[in-house]
Amino acid sequence: MREAVREREFREFAETRQAQLRRSAYLLCGDWHQAQDLTQTALMKLYAAWGRVTRDGNVDGYARTILTRTFIDQQRKQGWREESVSEPPDLAPTASVTPELRLMMQEALMELPPRYRAVLVLRFWEDWTVEQTAHALQVSPGTVKSQSARGLTRLKGIIERLTSERTGG
């Protein structure tokens, strides 16, 4: 009986959170197919730890941590490689953000090394604290702060370069 309840609870969580996890995975890897694989791997690992995770109470945080660590582990194994992005992530449009700006931001994000990208996605996309990000990436809060600063600086430089290239200046 308990197993049926566990499976039902997990299924409900997975159905409601899978799309958001996949969007975060896409921001990390820049490829929808790899994002789907990352999401499925994270959900499998989450299911294996479901009983403990639900007792701890932070299922969303644990799922994002698994997703990010899985991405970083895959990058270590494969080595970093740049991939072109064929379509932007499925994000809700805002009045001040044009599709061109969103595409440029995605392209710039993909030029960052995986660790910087992971820090920026967790800190500014997922809106995690320095401490949450440090725990997820298994680094010190100081490392998160320095990688956030360096990542943002590099991202700004990439955006300036892309803007210059697109405007011909």
Short mmCIF file of the C-alpha atoms (twelve columns), coordinates in Angstrom:
data_MODEL
# 
_entry.id   MODEL 
# 
loop_
_atom_site.group_PDB 
_atom_site.id 
_atom_site.type_symbol 
_atom_site.label_atom_id 
_atom_site.label_alt_id 
_atom_site.label_comp_id 
_atom_site.label_asym_id 
_atom_site.label_seq_id 
_atom_site.Cartn_x 
_atom_site.Cartn_y 
_atom_site.Cartn_z 
_atom_site.pdbx_PDB_model_num 
ATOM 1   C CA . MET A 1   0.000  0.000  0.000   1 
ATOM 2   C CA . ARG A 2   2.789  2.434  0.898   1 
ATOM 3   C CA . GLU A 3   4.502  1.727  -2.412  1 
ATOM 4   C CA . ALA A 4   1.353  2.748  -4.304  1 
ATOM 5   C CA . VAL A 5   1.171  6.027  -2.366  1 
ATOM 6   C CA . ARG A 6   4.871  6.673  -3.021  1 
ATOM 7   C CA . GLU A 7   4.456  6.084  -6.755  1 
ATOM 8   C CA . ARG A 8   1.341  8.276  -6.934  1 
ATOM 9   C CA . GLU A 9   3.078  11.135 -5.084  1 
ATOM 10  C CA . PHE A 10  6.141  10.884 -7.290  1 
ATOM 11  C CA . ARG A 11  4.056  10.725 -10.482 1 
ATOM 12  C CA . GLU A 12  2.134  13.854 -9.440  1 
ATOM 13  C CA . PHE A 13  5.371  15.701 -8.722  1 
ATOM 14  C CA . ALA A 14  6.975  14.600 -11.991 1 
ATOM 15  C CA . GLU A 15  3.937  15.585 -14.056 1 
ATOM 16  C CA . THR A 16  3.716  19.058 -12.544 1 
ATOM 17  C CA . ARG A 17  7.449  19.878 -12.458 1 
ATOM 18  C CA . GLN A 18  8.857  18.165 -15.540 1 
ATOM 19  C CA . ALA A 19  8.369  21.120 -17.912 1 
ATOM 20  C CA . GLN A 20  10.124 23.564 -15.567 1 
ATOM 21  C CA . LEU A 21  12.984 21.126 -14.970 1 
ATOM 22  C CA . ARG A 22  13.349 20.654 -18.735 1 
ATOM 23  C CA . ARG A 23  13.501 24.432 -19.310 1 
ATOM 24  C CA . SER A 24  16.221 24.735 -16.667 1 
ATOM 25  C CA . ALA A 25  18.071 21.812 -18.231 1 
ATOM 26  C CA . TYR A 26  17.835 23.518 -21.616 1 
ATOM 27  C CA . LEU A 27  19.399 26.671 -20.203 1 
ATOM 28  C CA . LEU A 28  22.241 24.539 -18.875 1 
ATOM 29  C CA . CYS A 29  22.944 22.490 -22.002 1 
ATOM 30  C CA . GLY A 30  21.411 24.388 -24.943 1 
ATOM 31  C CA . ASP A 31  19.922 21.296 -26.588 1 
ATOM 32  C CA . TRP A 32  16.313 20.165 -26.169 1 
ATOM 33  C CA . HIS A 33  17.132 16.469 -26.587 1 
ATOM 34  C CA . GLN A 34  19.925 16.585 -24.026 1 
ATOM 35  C CA . ALA A 35  17.660 18.643 -21.749 1 
ATOM 36  C CA . GLN A 36  15.045 15.906 -21.938 1 
ATOM 37  C CA . ASP A 37  17.698 13.281 -21.118 1 
ATOM 38  C CA . LEU A 38  18.964 15.365 -18.194 1 
ATOM 39  C CA . THR A 39  15.418 15.781 -16.905 1 
ATOM 40  C CA . GLN A 40  14.688 12.065 -17.132 1 
ATOM 41  C CA . THR A 41  17.959 11.181 -15.394 1 
ATOM 42  C CA . ALA A 42  17.212 13.677 -12.621 1 
ATOM 43  C CA . LEU A 43  13.717 12.253 -12.168 1 
ATOM 44  C CA . MET A 44  15.067 8.689  -12.011 1 
ATOM 45  C CA . LYS A 45  17.572 9.687  -9.337  1 
ATOM 46  C CA . LEU A 46  14.866 11.584 -7.489  1 
ATOM 47  C CA . TYR A 47  12.587 8.553  -7.523  1 
ATOM 48  C CA . ALA A 48  15.341 6.419  -6.005  1 
ATOM 49  C CA . ALA A 49  15.590 8.852  -3.090  1 
ATOM 50  C CA . TRP A 50  11.899 9.790  -2.930  1 
ATOM 51  C CA . GLY A 51  11.200 8.534  0.590   1 
ATOM 52  C CA . ARG A 52  14.101 10.458 2.118   1 
ATOM 53  C CA . VAL A 53  13.500 13.562 0.020   1 
ATOM 54  C CA . THR A 54  9.836  13.842 0.946   1 
ATOM 55  C CA . ARG A 55  10.737 13.510 4.646   1 
ATOM 56  C CA . ASP A 56  13.271 16.367 4.261   1 
ATOM 57  C CA . GLY A 57  10.579 18.472 2.580   1 
ATOM 58  C CA . ASN A 58  12.486 20.304 -0.170  1 
ATOM 59  C CA . VAL A 59  11.658 18.175 -3.196  1 
ATOM 60  C CA . ASP A 60  11.969 21.024 -5.733  1 
ATOM 61  C CA . GLY A 61  15.390 22.025 -4.483  1 
ATOM 62  C CA . TYR A 62  16.585 18.444 -4.454  1 
ATOM 63  C CA . ALA A 63  15.341 17.903 -8.029  1 
ATOM 64  C CA . ARG A 64  17.162 21.008 -9.293  1 
ATOM 65  C CA . THR A 65  20.302 19.985 -7.427  1 
ATOM 66  C CA . ILE A 66  20.241 16.557 -9.061  1 
ATOM 67  C CA . LEU A 67  19.637 18.144 -12.466 1 
ATOM 68  C CA . THR A 68  22.556 20.560 -12.109 1 
ATOM 69  C CA . ARG A 69  24.984 17.979 -10.743 1 
ATOM 70  C CA . THR A 70  24.059 15.554 -13.508 1 
ATOM 71  C CA . PHE A 71  24.752 18.253 -16.104 1 
ATOM 72  C CA . ILE A 72  28.137 19.115 -14.594 1 
ATOM 73  C CA . ASP A 73  29.091 15.422 -14.316 1 
ATOM 74  C CA . GLN A 74  28.241 14.890 -17.982 1 
ATOM 75  C CA . GLN A 75  30.320 17.907 -18.977 1 
ATOM 76  C CA . ARG A 76  33.299 16.564 -17.060 1 
ATOM 77  C CA . LYS A 77  32.996 13.216 -18.802 1 
ATOM 78  C CA . GLN A 78  32.428 14.584 -22.297 1 
ATOM 79  C CA . GLY A 79  34.487 17.739 -22.152 1 
ATOM 80  C CA . TRP A 80  32.979 21.074 -23.015 1 
ATOM 81  C CA . ARG A 81  31.842 21.604 -26.557 1 
ATOM 82  C CA . GLU A 82  29.992 24.446 -28.169 1 
ATOM 83  C CA . GLU A 83  26.699 23.654 -29.860 1 
ATOM 84  C CA . SER A 84  24.514 25.872 -31.946 1 
ATOM 85  C CA . VAL A 85  21.005 26.411 -30.657 1 
ATOM 86  C CA . SER A 86  18.208 25.700 -33.087 1 
ATOM 87  C CA . GLU A 87  15.359 27.095 -31.001 1 
ATOM 88  C CA . PRO A 88  14.975 29.276 -27.912 1 
ATOM 89  C CA . PRO A 89  13.711 27.899 -24.603 1 
ATOM 90  C CA . ASP A 90  9.969  27.892 -23.977 1 
ATOM 91  C CA . LEU A 91  9.768  31.030 -21.848 1 
ATOM 92  C CA . ALA A 92  6.823  33.286 -21.174 1 
ATOM 93  C CA . PRO A 93  7.357  36.500 -23.163 1 
ATOM 94  C CA . THR A 94  7.581  39.820 -21.369 1 
ATOM 95  C CA . ALA A 95  6.856  43.228 -22.811 1 
ATOM 96  C CA . SER A 96  10.425 44.527 -22.504 1 
ATOM 97  C CA . VAL A 97  12.211 41.469 -23.910 1 
ATOM 98  C CA . THR A 98  12.255 40.992 -27.660 1 
ATOM 99  C CA . PRO A 99  12.716 37.586 -29.287 1 
ATOM 100 C CA . GLU A 100 16.039 38.822 -30.707 1 
ATOM 101 C CA . LEU A 101 17.291 39.746 -27.238 1 
ATOM 102 C CA . ARG A 102 16.202 36.370 -25.843 1 
ATOM 103 C CA . LEU A 103 18.054 34.560 -28.631 1 
ATOM 104 C CA . MET A 104 21.163 36.648 -28.092 1 
ATOM 105 C CA . MET A 105 21.073 35.954 -24.341 1 
ATOM 106 C CA . GLN A 106 20.714 32.229 -25.005 1 
ATOM 107 C CA . GLU A 107 23.600 32.291 -27.467 1 
ATOM 108 C CA . ALA A 108 25.763 34.220 -24.987 1 
ATOM 109 C CA . LEU A 109 24.885 31.830 -22.175 1 
ATOM 110 C CA . MET A 110 25.940 28.857 -24.305 1 
ATOM 111 C CA . GLU A 111 29.383 30.410 -24.796 1 
ATOM 112 C CA . LEU A 112 30.068 30.312 -21.056 1 
ATOM 113 C CA . PRO A 113 31.862 27.325 -19.515 1 
ATOM 114 C CA . PRO A 114 29.435 24.824 -17.930 1 
ATOM 115 C CA . ARG A 115 30.291 25.751 -14.325 1 
ATOM 116 C CA . TYR A 116 29.659 29.481 -14.876 1 
ATOM 117 C CA . ARG A 117 26.490 28.648 -16.768 1 
ATOM 118 C CA . ALA A 118 25.279 26.415 -13.919 1 
ATOM 119 C CA . VAL A 119 25.959 29.110 -11.318 1 
ATOM 120 C CA . LEU A 120 24.177 31.808 -13.332 1 
ATOM 121 C CA . VAL A 121 21.174 29.602 -14.118 1 
ATOM 122 C CA . LEU A 122 20.739 28.594 -10.470 1 
ATOM 123 C CA . ARG A 123 21.325 32.080 -9.072  1 
ATOM 124 C CA . PHE A 124 19.388 34.177 -11.579 1 
ATOM 125 C CA . TRP A 125 16.989 31.852 -13.425 1 
ATOM 126 C CA . GLU A 126 16.031 29.639 -10.486 1 
ATOM 127 C CA . ASP A 127 16.505 32.582 -8.045  1 
ATOM 128 C CA . TRP A 128 18.505 30.504 -5.568  1 
ATOM 129 C CA . THR A 129 20.545 32.012 -2.772  1 
ATOM 130 C CA . VAL A 130 24.329 31.814 -2.725  1 
ATOM 131 C CA . GLU A 131 24.117 29.122 -0.046  1 
ATOM 132 C CA . GLN A 132 21.590 27.001 -1.976  1 
ATOM 133 C CA . THR A 133 23.709 27.234 -5.109  1 
ATOM 134 C CA . ALA A 134 26.874 26.355 -3.196  1 
ATOM 135 C CA . HIS A 135 25.191 23.304 -1.701  1 
ATOM 136 C CA . ALA A 136 23.844 22.164 -5.074  1 
ATOM 137 C CA . LEU A 137 27.231 22.499 -6.779  1 
ATOM 138 C CA . GLN A 138 29.206 21.236 -3.775  1 
ATOM 139 C CA . VAL A 139 31.379 24.347 -3.609  1 
ATOM 140 C CA . SER A 140 31.862 27.112 -1.060  1 
ATOM 141 C CA . PRO A 141 29.645 30.224 -1.026  1 
ATOM 142 C CA . GLY A 142 32.752 32.245 -1.914  1 
ATOM 143 C CA . THR A 143 33.200 30.166 -5.050  1 
ATOM 144 C CA . VAL A 144 29.580 30.819 -6.024  1 
ATOM 145 C CA . LYS A 145 30.076 34.556 -5.512  1 
ATOM 146 C CA . SER A 146 33.291 34.684 -7.526  1 
ATOM 147 C CA . GLN A 147 31.909 32.493 -10.315 1 
ATOM 148 C CA . SER A 148 28.746 34.622 -10.415 1 
ATOM 149 C CA . ALA A 149 30.817 37.782 -10.774 1 
ATOM 150 C CA . ARG A 150 33.169 36.284 -13.363 1 
ATOM 151 C CA . GLY A 151 30.303 34.637 -15.230 1 
ATOM 152 C CA . LEU A 152 28.333 37.879 -15.389 1 
ATOM 153 C CA . THR A 153 31.418 39.778 -16.553 1 
ATOM 154 C CA . ARG A 154 32.069 37.228 -19.297 1 
ATOM 155 C CA . LEU A 155 28.388 37.174 -20.243 1 
ATOM 156 C CA . LYS A 156 28.390 40.981 -20.541 1 
ATOM 157 C CA . GLY A 157 31.471 40.850 -22.785 1 
ATOM 158 C CA . ILE A 158 29.902 38.181 -24.984 1 
ATOM 159 C CA . ILE A 159 26.673 40.192 -25.294 1 
ATOM 160 C CA . GLU A 160 28.628 43.329 -26.205 1 
ATOM 161 C CA . ARG A 161 30.541 41.378 -28.866 1 
ATOM 162 C CA . LEU A 162 27.359 39.827 -30.279 1 
ATOM 163 C CA . THR A 163 25.607 43.198 -30.304 1 
ATOM 164 C CA . SER A 164 28.553 44.761 -32.112 1 
ATOM 165 C CA . GLU A 165 28.631 41.945 -34.665 1 
ATOM 166 C CA . ARG A 166 24.897 42.274 -35.334 1 
ATOM 167 C CA . THR A 167 24.916 46.038 -35.674 1 
ATOM 168 C CA . GLY A 168 28.049 46.043 -37.797 1 
ATOM 169 C CA . GLY A 169 30.015 48.198 -35.359 1 
# 
